[in-house]
C-alpha atoms as a PDB file:
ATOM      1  CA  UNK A   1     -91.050  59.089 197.131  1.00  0.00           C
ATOM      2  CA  UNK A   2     -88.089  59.168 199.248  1.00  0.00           C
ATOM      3  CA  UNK A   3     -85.505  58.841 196.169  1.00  0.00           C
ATOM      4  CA  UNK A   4     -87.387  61.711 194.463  1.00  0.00           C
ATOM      5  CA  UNK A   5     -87.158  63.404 197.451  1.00  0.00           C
ATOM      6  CA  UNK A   6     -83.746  63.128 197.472  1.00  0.00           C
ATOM      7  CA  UNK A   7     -83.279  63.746 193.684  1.00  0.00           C
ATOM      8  CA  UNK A   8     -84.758  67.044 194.542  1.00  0.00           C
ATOM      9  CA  UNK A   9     -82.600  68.035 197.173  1.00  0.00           C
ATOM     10  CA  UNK A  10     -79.653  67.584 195.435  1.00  0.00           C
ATOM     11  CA  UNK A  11     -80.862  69.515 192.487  1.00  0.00           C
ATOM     12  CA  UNK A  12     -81.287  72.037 194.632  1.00  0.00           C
ATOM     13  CA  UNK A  13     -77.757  71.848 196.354  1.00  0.00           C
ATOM     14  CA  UNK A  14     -76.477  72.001 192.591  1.00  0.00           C
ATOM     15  CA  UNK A  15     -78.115  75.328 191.620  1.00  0.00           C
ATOM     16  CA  UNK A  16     -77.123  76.817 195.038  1.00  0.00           C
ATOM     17  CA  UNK A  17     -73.704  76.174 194.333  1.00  0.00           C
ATOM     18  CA  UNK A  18     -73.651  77.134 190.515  1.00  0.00           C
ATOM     19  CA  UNK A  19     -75.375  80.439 191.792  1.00  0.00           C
ATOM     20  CA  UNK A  20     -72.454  80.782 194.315  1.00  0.00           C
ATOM     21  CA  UNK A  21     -70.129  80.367 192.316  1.00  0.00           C
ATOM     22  CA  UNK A  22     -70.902  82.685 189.212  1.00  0.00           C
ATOM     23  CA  UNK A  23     -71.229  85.168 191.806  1.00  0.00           C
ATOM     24  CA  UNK A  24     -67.844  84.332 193.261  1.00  0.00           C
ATOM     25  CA  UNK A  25     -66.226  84.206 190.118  1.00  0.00           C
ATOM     26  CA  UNK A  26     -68.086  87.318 188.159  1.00  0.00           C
ATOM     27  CA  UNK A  27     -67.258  89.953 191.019  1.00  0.00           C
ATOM     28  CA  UNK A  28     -64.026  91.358 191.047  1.00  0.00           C
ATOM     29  CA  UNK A  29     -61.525  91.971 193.624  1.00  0.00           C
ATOM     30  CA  UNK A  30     -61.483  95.406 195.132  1.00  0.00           C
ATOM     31  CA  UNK A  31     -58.503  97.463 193.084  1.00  0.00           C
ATOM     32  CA  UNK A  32     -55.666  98.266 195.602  1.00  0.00           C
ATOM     33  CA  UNK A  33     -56.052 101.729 196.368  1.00  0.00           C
ATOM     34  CA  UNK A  34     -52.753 103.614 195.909  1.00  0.00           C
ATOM     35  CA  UNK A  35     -53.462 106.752 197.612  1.00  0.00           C
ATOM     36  CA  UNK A  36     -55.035 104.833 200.758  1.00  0.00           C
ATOM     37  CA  UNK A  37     -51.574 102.865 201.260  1.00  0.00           C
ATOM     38  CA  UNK A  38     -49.739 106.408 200.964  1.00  0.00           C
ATOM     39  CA  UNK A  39     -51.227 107.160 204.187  1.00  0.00           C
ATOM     40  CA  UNK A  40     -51.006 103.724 205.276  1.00  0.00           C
ATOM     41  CA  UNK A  41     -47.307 104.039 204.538  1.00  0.00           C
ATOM     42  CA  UNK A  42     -46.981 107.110 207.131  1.00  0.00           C
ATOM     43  CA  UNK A  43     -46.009 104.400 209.728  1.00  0.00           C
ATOM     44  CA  UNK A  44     -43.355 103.010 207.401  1.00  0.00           C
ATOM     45  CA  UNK A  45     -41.714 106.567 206.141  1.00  0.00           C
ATOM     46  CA  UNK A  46     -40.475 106.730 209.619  1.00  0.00           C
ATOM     47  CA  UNK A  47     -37.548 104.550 209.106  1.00  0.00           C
ATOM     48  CA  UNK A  48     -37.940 103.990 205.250  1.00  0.00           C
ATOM     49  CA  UNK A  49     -36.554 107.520 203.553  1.00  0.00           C
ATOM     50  CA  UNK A  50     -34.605 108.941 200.836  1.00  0.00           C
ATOM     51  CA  UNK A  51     -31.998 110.532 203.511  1.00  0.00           C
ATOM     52  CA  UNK A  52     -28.484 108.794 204.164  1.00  0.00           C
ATOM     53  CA  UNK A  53     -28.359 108.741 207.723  1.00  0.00           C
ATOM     54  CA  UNK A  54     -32.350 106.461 207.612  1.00  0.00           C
ATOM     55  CA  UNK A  55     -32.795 103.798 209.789  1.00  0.00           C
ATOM     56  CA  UNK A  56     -34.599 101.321 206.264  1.00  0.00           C
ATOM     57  CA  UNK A  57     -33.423 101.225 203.216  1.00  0.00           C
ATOM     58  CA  UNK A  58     -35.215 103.826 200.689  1.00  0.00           C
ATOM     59  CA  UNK A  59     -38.094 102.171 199.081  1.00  0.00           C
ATOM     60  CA  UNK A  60     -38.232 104.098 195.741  1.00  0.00           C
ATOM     61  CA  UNK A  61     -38.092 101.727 193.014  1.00  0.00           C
ATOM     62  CA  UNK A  62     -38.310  98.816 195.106  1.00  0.00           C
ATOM     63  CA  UNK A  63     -41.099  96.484 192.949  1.00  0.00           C
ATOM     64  CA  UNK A  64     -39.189  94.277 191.242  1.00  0.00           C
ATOM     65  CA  UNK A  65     -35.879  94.938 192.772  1.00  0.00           C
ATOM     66  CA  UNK A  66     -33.850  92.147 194.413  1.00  0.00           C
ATOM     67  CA  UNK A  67     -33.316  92.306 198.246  1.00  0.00           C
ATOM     68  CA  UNK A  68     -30.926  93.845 199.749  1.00  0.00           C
ATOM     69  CA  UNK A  69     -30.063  95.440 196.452  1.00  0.00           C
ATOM     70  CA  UNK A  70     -29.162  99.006 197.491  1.00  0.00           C
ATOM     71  CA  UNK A  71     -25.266  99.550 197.841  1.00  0.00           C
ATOM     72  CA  UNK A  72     -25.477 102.255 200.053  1.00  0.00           C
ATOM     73  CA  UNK A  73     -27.650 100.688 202.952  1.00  0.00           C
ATOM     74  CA  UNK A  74     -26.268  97.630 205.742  1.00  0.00           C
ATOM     75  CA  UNK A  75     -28.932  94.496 205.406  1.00  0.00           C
ATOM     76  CA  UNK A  76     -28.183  92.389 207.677  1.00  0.00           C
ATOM     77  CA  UNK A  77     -27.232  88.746 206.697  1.00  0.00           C
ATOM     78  CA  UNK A  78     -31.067  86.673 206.391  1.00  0.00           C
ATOM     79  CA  UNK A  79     -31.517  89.457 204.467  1.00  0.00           C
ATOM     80  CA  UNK A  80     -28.962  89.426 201.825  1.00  0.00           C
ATOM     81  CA  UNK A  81     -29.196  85.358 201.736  1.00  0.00           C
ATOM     82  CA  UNK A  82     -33.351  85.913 201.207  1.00  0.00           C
ATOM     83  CA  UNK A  83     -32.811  85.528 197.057  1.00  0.00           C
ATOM     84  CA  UNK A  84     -35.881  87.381 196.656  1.00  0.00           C
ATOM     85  CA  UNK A  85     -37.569  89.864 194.186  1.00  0.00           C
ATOM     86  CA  UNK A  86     -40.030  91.944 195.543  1.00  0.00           C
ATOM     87  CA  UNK A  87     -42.874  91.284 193.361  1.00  0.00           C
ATOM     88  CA  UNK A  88     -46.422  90.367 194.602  1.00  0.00           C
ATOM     89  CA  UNK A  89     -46.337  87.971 196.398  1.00  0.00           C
ATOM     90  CA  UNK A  90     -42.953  88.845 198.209  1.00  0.00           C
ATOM     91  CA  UNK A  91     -43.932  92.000 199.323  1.00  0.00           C
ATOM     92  CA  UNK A  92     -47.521  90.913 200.243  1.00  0.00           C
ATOM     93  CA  UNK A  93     -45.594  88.055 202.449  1.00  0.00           C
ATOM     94  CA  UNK A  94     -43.090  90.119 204.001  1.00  0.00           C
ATOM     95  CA  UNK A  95     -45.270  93.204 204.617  1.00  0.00           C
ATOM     96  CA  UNK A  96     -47.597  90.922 206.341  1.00  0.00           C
ATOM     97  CA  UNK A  97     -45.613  88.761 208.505  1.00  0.00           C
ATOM     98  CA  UNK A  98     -41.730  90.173 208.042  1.00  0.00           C
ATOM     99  CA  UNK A  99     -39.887  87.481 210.587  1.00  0.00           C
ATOM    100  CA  UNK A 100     -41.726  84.911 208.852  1.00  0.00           C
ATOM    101  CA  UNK A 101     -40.923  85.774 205.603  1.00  0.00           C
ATOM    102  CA  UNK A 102     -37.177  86.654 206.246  1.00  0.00           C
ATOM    103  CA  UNK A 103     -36.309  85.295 210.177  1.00  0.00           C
ATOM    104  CA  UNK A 104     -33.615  87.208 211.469  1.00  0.00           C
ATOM    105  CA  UNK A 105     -33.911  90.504 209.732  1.00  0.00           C
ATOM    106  CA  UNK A 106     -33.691  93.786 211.303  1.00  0.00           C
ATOM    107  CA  UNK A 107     -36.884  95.505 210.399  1.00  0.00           C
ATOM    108  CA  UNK A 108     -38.788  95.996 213.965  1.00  0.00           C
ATOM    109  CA  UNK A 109     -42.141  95.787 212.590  1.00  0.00           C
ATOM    110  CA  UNK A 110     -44.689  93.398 213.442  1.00  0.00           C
ATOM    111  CA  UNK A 111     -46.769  93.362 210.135  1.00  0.00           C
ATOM    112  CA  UNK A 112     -49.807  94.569 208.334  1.00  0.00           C
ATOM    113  CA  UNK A 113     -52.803  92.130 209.879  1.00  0.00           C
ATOM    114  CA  UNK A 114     -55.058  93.682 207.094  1.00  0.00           C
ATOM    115  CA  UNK A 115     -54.600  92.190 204.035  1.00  0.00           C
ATOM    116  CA  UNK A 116     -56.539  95.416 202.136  1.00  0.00           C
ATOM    117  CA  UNK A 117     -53.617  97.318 204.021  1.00  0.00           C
ATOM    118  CA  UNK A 118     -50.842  95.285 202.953  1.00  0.00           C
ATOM    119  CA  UNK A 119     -52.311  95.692 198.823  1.00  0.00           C
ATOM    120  CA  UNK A 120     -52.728  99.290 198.989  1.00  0.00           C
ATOM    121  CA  UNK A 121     -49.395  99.845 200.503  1.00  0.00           C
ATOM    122  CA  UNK A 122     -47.794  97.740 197.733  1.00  0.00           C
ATOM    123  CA  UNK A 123     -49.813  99.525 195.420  1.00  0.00           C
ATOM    124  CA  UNK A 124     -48.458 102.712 196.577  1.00  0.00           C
ATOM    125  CA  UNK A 125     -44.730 101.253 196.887  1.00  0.00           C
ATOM    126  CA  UNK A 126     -45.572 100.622 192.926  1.00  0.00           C
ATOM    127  CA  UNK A 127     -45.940 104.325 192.166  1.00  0.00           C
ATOM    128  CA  UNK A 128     -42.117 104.970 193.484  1.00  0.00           C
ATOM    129  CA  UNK A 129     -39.782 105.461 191.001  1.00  0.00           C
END
């Protein structure tokens, strides 16, 4: 009685977790939402403009573009030794975190906590050209 008991159980445990995990696997991931990060980006334009006198380095055309790639903008030195493409997973990283992904660089920002912020603002960053 006891190992049918048992047999049971774990039956049981199976389906829970094959039930679980169709769920888990069959529902998407929220899209980024472009026009969200835009106005999570407010905080950012600050610094990060188009004009030559800005604090950041413009940002247009920046997915996919190698660090400290702009000739006309001073990156400090972790930066221009980061070797980095801002893909992804770069941007998600140093949007997130940025002294932990690059230690040393300039930018005085403490991160995006919220990882739904950090994808919609690379989501926007994706729609400058």
């Amino acid at each position: 009685m006891r190992n049918d008991m048992l047999a049971s159980i774990a039956r049981s445990s199976m389906l829970v977790t094959g039930v679980v995990l169709a769920f888990s696997v069959s529902t998407p991931a929220p899209a980024a939402d472009a026009d969200r990060g835009k106005q999570v980006f407010q905080a950012c334009a600050a610094c990060h403009t188009d004009r030559p006198d800005a604090i950041g380095p413009s940002l247009k055309g920046v997915f996919g573009r190698k660090a400290a790639a702009l000739e006309d903008y001073r990156y400090s030195n972790p930066m221009k030794r980061a070797n980095l493409v801002w893909d992804d997973t770069n941007l998600r990283a140093y949007i997130s975190d940025p002294q932990a992904k690059v230690p040393g660089n300039r930018m005085p920002f403490g991160g995006l906590h919220d990882p739904t912020d950090a994808d919609d603002v690379i989501a926007y960053l994706k729609t400058l050209k």
